Amino acid sequence: MGLLLAPVFLVVFWYRDFLPGSIRFSLEIFSYIANLLSVPLLLRTFFKPLKSEYREGFVLFSIIMGVAIKLIILSVTIPIVFLTGIVLIAIILLILSLPIIIVWSLF
């Protein structure tokens, strides 16, 4: 009787334990990639002067250069973070549908 309940236990484990764990792990990976590429820091300090330059004639120039440099960096890092998010969503959808695919392929 225990052997017949193994598929039920597997599906319960898959959707109750494994899926939330994989979603949590994917969010940790996404957060790690975003922090590794300094996206939150760059967005938080976007309009602040570059190198904290607050001398009389250099404040406007420092703000403009800071925005320009941060915009270049963000134009490279945002697509990487976006593609990472798409890959992680695709993996989660695959994990979500894997038991259905296995049962469908058996019959």
CSV table of C-alpha atoms in Angstrom, one decimal:
chain,number,residue,atom,x,y,z
A,1,MET,CA,0.0,0.0,0.0
A,2,GLY,CA,2.9,2.4,0.8
A,3,LEU,CA,4.3,1.9,-2.7
A,4,LEU,CA,1.0,3.0,-4.3
A,5,LEU,CA,1.0,6.2,-2.3
A,6,ALA,CA,4.6,7.2,-3.3
A,7,PRO,CA,3.4,9.3,-6.3
A,8,VAL,CA,0.9,11.1,-4.0
A,9,PHE,CA,3.7,11.8,-1.5
A,10,LEU,CA,6.0,13.0,-4.3
A,11,VAL,CA,3.4,15.5,-5.6
A,12,VAL,CA,2.6,16.7,-2.1
A,13,PHE,CA,6.3,17.2,-1.4
A,14,TRP,CA,6.9,18.8,-4.8
A,15,TYR,CA,4.2,21.5,-4.5
A,16,ARG,CA,4.3,22.0,-0.7
A,17,ASP,CA,8.1,22.0,0.0
A,18,PHE,CA,10.1,22.0,-3.2
A,19,LEU,CA,8.3,24.7,-5.1
A,20,PRO,CA,8.3,27.4,-2.3
A,21,GLY,CA,11.9,26.6,-1.6
A,22,SER,CA,12.9,27.0,-5.2
A,23,ILE,CA,11.0,30.3,-5.5
A,24,ARG,CA,12.8,31.6,-2.3
A,25,PHE,CA,16.1,30.5,-3.8
A,26,SER,CA,15.4,32.1,-7.1
A,27,LEU,CA,14.6,35.4,-5.3
A,28,GLU,CA,17.8,35.1,-3.4
A,29,ILE,CA,19.7,34.6,-6.7
A,30,PHE,CA,17.9,37.6,-8.2
A,31,SER,CA,18.7,39.8,-5.2
A,32,TYR,CA,22.3,38.6,-5.3
A,33,ILE,CA,22.8,39.5,-9.0
A,34,ALA,CA,21.2,42.9,-8.5
A,35,ASN,CA,23.4,43.7,-5.5
A,36,LEU,CA,26.4,42.3,-7.3
A,37,LEU,CA,25.9,44.7,-10.1
A,38,SER,CA,25.1,47.5,-7.7
A,39,VAL,CA,21.7,48.3,-9.2
A,40,PRO,CA,20.0,49.4,-6.0
A,41,LEU,CA,23.0,51.6,-5.0
A,42,LEU,CA,23.2,53.2,-8.5
A,43,LEU,CA,19.5,53.9,-8.5
A,44,ARG,CA,19.6,55.3,-4.9
A,45,THR,CA,22.5,57.7,-5.7
A,46,PHE,CA,21.5,58.5,-9.3
A,47,PHE,CA,21.3,62.3,-8.8
A,48,LYS,CA,24.0,62.7,-6.2
A,49,PRO,CA,27.3,64.3,-7.2
A,50,LEU,CA,30.1,62.0,-8.4
A,51,LYS,CA,32.8,61.5,-5.7
A,52,SER,CA,30.8,63.7,-3.3
A,53,GLU,CA,32.2,66.9,-5.0
A,54,TYR,CA,30.6,69.9,-3.3
A,55,ARG,CA,33.0,72.7,-4.2
A,56,GLU,CA,31.6,75.9,-5.5
A,57,GLY,CA,32.0,75.6,-9.3
A,58,PHE,CA,32.0,71.8,-9.6
A,59,VAL,CA,28.7,70.7,-8.1
A,60,LEU,CA,26.6,70.9,-11.3
A,61,PHE,CA,29.4,69.4,-13.4
A,62,SER,CA,29.8,66.6,-10.9
A,63,ILE,CA,26.0,65.9,-10.8
A,64,ILE,CA,25.9,65.8,-14.6
A,65,MET,CA,28.9,63.5,-14.9
A,66,GLY,CA,27.6,61.3,-12.2
A,67,VAL,CA,24.2,60.9,-14.0
A,68,ALA,CA,26.0,60.2,-17.3
A,69,ILE,CA,28.4,57.6,-15.9
A,70,LYS,CA,25.6,55.9,-13.8
A,71,LEU,CA,23.4,55.9,-16.9
A,72,ILE,CA,26.0,54.1,-18.9
A,73,ILE,CA,26.6,51.5,-16.1
A,74,LEU,CA,22.8,51.0,-15.7
A,75,SER,CA,22.3,50.6,-19.4
A,76,VAL,CA,24.6,47.5,-19.2
A,77,THR,CA,23.4,46.1,-15.9
A,78,ILE,CA,19.6,46.5,-16.2
A,79,PRO,CA,19.4,44.1,-19.2
A,80,ILE,CA,21.6,41.5,-17.4
A,81,VAL,CA,19.2,41.7,-14.4
A,82,PHE,CA,16.2,41.5,-16.6
A,83,LEU,CA,17.5,38.4,-18.5
A,84,THR,CA,18.4,36.8,-15.1
A,85,GLY,CA,14.8,37.4,-14.0
A,86,ILE,CA,13.4,35.9,-17.2
A,87,VAL,CA,15.6,32.8,-16.8
A,88,LEU,CA,14.6,32.4,-13.2
A,89,ILE,CA,10.9,32.7,-14.1
A,90,ALA,CA,11.3,30.1,-16.8
A,91,ILE,CA,13.0,27.7,-14.4
A,92,ILE,CA,10.2,28.2,-11.8
A,93,LEU,CA,7.6,27.5,-14.5
A,94,LEU,CA,9.4,24.4,-15.5
A,95,ILE,CA,9.5,23.3,-11.9
A,96,LEU,CA,5.8,24.0,-11.5
A,97,SER,CA,4.9,22.0,-14.6
A,98,LEU,CA,7.3,19.1,-14.2
A,99,PRO,CA,5.0,16.7,-12.3
A,100,ILE,CA,2.3,17.4,-14.9
A,101,ILE,CA,4.7,16.7,-17.8
A,102,ILE,CA,5.8,13.4,-16.1
A,103,VAL,CA,2.3,12.2,-15.5
A,104,TRP,CA,1.3,13.2,-19.0
A,105,SER,CA,4.2,11.3,-20.6
A,106,LEU,CA,3.4,8.2,-18.6
A,107,PHE,CA,-0.1,7.9,-20.1
